[in-house]
XYZ file of C-alpha atoms in Angstrom:
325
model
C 39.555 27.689 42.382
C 42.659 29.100 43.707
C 44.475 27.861 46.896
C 44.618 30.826 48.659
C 43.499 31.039 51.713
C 42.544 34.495 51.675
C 40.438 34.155 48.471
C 38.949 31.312 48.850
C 36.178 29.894 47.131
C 36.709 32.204 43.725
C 37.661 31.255 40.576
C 40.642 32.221 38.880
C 39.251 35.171 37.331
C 37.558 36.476 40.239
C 34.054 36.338 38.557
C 32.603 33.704 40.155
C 32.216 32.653 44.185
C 31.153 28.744 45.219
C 28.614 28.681 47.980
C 29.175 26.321 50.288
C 31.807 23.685 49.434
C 32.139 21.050 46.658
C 31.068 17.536 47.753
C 31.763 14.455 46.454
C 28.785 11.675 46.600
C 28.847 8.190 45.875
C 26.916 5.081 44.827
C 27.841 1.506 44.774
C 27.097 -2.163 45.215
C 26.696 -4.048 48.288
C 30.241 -6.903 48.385
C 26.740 -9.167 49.437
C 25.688 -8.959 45.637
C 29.117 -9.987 43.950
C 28.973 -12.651 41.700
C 31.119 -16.100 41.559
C 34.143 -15.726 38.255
C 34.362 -18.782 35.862
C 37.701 -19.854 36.937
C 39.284 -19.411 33.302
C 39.146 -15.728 34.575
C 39.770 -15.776 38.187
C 43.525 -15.096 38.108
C 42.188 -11.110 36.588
C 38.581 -10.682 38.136
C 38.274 -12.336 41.595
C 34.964 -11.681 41.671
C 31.373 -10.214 39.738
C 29.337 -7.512 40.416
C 26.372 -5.913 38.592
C 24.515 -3.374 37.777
C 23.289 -0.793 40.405
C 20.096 -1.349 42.105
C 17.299 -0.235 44.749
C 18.208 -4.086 45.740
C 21.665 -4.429 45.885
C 22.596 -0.559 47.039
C 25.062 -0.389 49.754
C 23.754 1.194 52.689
C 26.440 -0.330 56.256
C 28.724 2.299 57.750
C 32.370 1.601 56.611
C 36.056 2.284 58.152
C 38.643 3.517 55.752
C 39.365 0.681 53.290
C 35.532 -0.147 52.907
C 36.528 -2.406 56.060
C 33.356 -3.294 57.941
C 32.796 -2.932 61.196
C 33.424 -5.855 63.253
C 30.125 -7.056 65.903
C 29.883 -4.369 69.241
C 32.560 -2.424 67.570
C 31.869 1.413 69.190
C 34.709 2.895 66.579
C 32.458 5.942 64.773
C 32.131 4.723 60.959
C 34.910 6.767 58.481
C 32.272 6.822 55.504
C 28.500 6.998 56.267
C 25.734 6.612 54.313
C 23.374 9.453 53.841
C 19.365 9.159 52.646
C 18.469 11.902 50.388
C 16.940 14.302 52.918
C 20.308 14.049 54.956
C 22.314 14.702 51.829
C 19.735 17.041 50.127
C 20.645 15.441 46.698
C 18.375 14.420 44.089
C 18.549 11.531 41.876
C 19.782 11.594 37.513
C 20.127 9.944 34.549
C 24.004 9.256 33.758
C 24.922 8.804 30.565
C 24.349 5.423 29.757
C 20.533 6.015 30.507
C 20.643 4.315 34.012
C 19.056 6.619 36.587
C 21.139 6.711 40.195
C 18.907 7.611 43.287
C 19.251 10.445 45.570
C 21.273 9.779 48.732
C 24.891 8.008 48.822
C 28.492 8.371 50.442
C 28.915 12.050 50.726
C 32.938 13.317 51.552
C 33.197 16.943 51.483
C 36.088 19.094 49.896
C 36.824 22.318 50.901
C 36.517 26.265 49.198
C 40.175 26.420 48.053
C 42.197 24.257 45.694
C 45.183 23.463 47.993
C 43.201 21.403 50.366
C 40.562 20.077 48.090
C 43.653 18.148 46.479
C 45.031 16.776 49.869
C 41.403 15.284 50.519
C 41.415 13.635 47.284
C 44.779 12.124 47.570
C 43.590 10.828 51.177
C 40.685 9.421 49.412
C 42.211 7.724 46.490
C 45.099 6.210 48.748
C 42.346 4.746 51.250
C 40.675 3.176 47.633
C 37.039 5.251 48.345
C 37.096 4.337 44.560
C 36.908 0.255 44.231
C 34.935 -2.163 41.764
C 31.911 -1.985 43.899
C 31.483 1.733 42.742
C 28.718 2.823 40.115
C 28.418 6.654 40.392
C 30.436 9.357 41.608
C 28.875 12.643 41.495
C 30.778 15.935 42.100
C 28.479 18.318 43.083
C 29.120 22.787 42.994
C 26.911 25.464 43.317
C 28.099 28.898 42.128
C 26.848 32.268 41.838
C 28.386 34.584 38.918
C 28.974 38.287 40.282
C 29.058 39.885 37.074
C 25.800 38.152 35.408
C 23.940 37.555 39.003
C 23.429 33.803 38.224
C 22.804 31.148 40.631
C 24.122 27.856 38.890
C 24.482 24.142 40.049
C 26.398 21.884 38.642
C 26.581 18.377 38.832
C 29.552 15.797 37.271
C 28.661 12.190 37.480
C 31.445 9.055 36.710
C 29.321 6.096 35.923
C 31.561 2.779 36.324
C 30.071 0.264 34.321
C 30.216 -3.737 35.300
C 32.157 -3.933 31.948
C 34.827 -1.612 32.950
C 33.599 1.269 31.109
C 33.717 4.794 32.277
C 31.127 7.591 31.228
C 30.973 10.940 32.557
C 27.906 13.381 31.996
C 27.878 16.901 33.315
C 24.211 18.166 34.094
C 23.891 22.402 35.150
C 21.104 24.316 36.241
C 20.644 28.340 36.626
C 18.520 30.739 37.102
C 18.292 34.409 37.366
C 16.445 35.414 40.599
C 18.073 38.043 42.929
C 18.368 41.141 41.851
C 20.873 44.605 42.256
C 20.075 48.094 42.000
C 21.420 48.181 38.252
C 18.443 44.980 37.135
C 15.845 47.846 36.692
C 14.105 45.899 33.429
C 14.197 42.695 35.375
C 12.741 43.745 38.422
C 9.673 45.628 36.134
C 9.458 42.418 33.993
C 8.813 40.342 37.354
C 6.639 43.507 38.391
C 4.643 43.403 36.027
C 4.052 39.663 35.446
C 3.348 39.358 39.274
C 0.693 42.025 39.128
C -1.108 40.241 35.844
C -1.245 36.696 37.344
C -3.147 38.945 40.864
C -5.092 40.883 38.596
C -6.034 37.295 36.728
C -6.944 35.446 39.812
C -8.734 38.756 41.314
C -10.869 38.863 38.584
C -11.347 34.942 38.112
C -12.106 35.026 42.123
C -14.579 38.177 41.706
C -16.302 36.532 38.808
C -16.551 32.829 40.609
C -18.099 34.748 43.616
C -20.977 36.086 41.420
C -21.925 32.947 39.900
C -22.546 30.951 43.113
C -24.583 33.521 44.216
C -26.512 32.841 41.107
C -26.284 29.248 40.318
C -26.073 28.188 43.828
C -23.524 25.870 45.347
C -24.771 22.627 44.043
C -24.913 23.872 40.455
C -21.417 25.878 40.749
C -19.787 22.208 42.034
C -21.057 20.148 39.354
C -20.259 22.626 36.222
C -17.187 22.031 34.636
C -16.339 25.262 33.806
C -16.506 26.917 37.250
C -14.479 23.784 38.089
C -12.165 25.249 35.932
C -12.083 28.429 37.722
C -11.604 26.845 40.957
C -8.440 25.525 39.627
C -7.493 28.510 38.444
C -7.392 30.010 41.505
C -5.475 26.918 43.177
C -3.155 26.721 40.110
C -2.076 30.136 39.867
C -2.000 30.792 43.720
C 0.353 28.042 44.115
C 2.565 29.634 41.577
C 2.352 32.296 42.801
C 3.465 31.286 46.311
C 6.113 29.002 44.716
C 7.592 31.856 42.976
C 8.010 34.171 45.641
C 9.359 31.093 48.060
C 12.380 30.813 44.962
C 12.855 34.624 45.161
C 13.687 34.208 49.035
C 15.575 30.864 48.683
C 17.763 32.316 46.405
C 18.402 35.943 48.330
C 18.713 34.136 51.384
C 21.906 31.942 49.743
C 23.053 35.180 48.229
C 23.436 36.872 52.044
C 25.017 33.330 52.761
C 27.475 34.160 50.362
C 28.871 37.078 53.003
C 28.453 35.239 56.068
C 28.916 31.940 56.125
C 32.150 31.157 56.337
C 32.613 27.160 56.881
C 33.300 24.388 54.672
C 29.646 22.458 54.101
C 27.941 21.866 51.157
C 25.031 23.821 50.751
C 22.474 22.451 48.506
C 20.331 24.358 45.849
C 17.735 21.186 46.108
C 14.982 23.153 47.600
C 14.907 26.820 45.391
C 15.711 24.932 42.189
C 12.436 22.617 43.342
C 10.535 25.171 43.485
C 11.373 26.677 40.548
C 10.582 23.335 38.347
C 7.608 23.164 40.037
C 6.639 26.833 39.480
C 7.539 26.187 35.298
C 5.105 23.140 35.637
C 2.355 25.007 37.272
C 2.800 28.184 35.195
C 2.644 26.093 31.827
C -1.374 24.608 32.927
C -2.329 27.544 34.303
C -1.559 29.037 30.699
C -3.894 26.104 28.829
C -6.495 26.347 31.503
C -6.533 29.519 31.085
C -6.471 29.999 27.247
C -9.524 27.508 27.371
C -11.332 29.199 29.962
C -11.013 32.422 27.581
C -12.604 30.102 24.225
C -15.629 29.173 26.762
C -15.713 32.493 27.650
C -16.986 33.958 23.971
C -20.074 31.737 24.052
C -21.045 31.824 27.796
C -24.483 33.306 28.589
C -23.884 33.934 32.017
C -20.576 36.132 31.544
C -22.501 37.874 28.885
C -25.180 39.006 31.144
C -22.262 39.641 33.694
C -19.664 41.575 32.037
C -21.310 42.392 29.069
C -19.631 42.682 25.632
C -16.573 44.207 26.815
C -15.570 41.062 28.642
C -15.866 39.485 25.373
C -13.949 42.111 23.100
C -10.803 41.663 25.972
C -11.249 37.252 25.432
C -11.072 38.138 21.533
C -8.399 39.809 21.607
C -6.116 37.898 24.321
C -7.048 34.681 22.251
C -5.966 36.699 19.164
C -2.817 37.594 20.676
C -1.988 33.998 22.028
C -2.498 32.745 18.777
C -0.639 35.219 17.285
C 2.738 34.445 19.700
C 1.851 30.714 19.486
C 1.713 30.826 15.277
């Protein structure tokens, strides 16, 4: 990112704009949890500290120096600890396998190089790095102009109680807004919209008949118009989880424009969603591709729908298999 003031927040080729600012989070031990030294090694390592735990996480307000605060002190702590809804962070796996909660000592940089590097300096010469830390995360999120991608990227330092460092880099995009030039994207979310509606019109339409026909206490206790109840939930949630992405997203692209301070805005909630939409999308797929088998050998959708309900199962199950094989 360039130091600029009056481009701030680009990269160096102009491609790419951070929303919000970088932040910098961190994890470590509580100095409650550190360990007595054999005194063969006391003149190098005064004293012994694990592991990171739910236990042993540091959690007091701090002045600069990780000095604590002294009793009835009224001073306003330097470095705060934030949960994870405060932060808006989730938690990861670092490289060594050890998973790091959500949450920590969050210090924010700023849009442009030049100052970024003064807070860092201020940092490092008040030691916000010491032996107590386990995890520092640096933590962007980007949108590309020229392929209109929403990306966030996370760096994480793990500091190891044996002095090792290991650094794993985790990113996340997705394509979701769209420009007047994204005319195959727009029909290809068109169009897959309009199926799942058409899917859960006809699953609703069809549910509708056979409680009027089996009656509520048989429709509640058959497994298959169980099935079609959660259907309806499944892909109705997806559906609603999709289109709550698609805003997310837009909304952080018109942030892009006006928001003009240095805070960290967080991607936690759209990229939630998304996950979440992925997870529902992938059983309302098997639910439905078994709902489709039963389908071929029901009695009741045969006296429904006839043989042409059957003849459009066939060949949907032909043409999963066919994609799947």
């Amino acid at each position: 990112v360039r130091a600029t003031s009056f481009i701030k927040g680009w990269t160096n080729d102009y491609s790419t704009k951070s929303v919000g600012a970088p932040r910098l989070r961190q994890l470590r031990v509580s100095d409650e949890w550190s360990g007595a030294v054999p005194s063969l090694f006391k003149p190098w390592y005064g004293y012994r500290v694990g592991h990171l735990n739910i236990l042993n996480e540091e959690k007091k307000p701090f002045r600069s120096g990780w000095n604590s605060f002294p009793r009835f002190y009224k001073e306003p702590p330097v470095w705060t600890y934030e949960s994870y809804r405060a932060s808006e962070s989730v938690g990861m796996f670092g490289y060594s396998g050890l998973f790091y909660r959500s949450g920590g000592y969050g210090e924010m940089l700023h849009t442009t190089k030049g100052n970024s590097d003064r807070k860092l300096i201020r940092l490092f010469m008040n030691d916000w790095i010491d032996n107590y830390t386990r995890a520092i995360f640096v933590e962007a999120n980007l949108y590309s102009v020229n392929s209109n991608l929403f990306s966030v990227i996370t760096i994480i330092t793990e500091y190891l109680p044996s002095g090792v460092y290991l650094t794993k880099a985790n990113v996340e995009a997705a394509y979701l807004t769209f420009s007047s030039h994204d005319y195959y994207n727009v029909m290809v979310i068109i169009l897959t919209i309009s199926l799942i509606l058409i899917i859960l019109i006809i699953i609703g339409i069809k549910s509708v008949i056979l409680k009027s026909l089996l009656g509520i206490r048989n429709f509640s206790t058959n497994w298959w118009t169980l099935c079609d109840a959660l259907l309806i939930i499944i892909g109705t949630l997806m559906f609603v989880g999709y289109l709550l992405t698609l805003i997310y997203f837009n909304l952080f692209k018109e942030l892009l424009q006006k928001d003009k301070s240095a805070r960290f805005t967080s991607f936690y909630e759209p990229f939630y969603w998304l996950n979440e939409t992925y997870i529902l999308g992938g059983v309302f797929a098997i639910l439905f591709a078994i709902r489709l088998i039963n389908c071929m050998y029901c009695k009741v959708t045969h006296l429904i729908f006839g043989k042409a309900f059957r003849l459009v199962a066939k060949f949907l199950i032909t043409l999963l298999y066919y994609f799947i094989v």
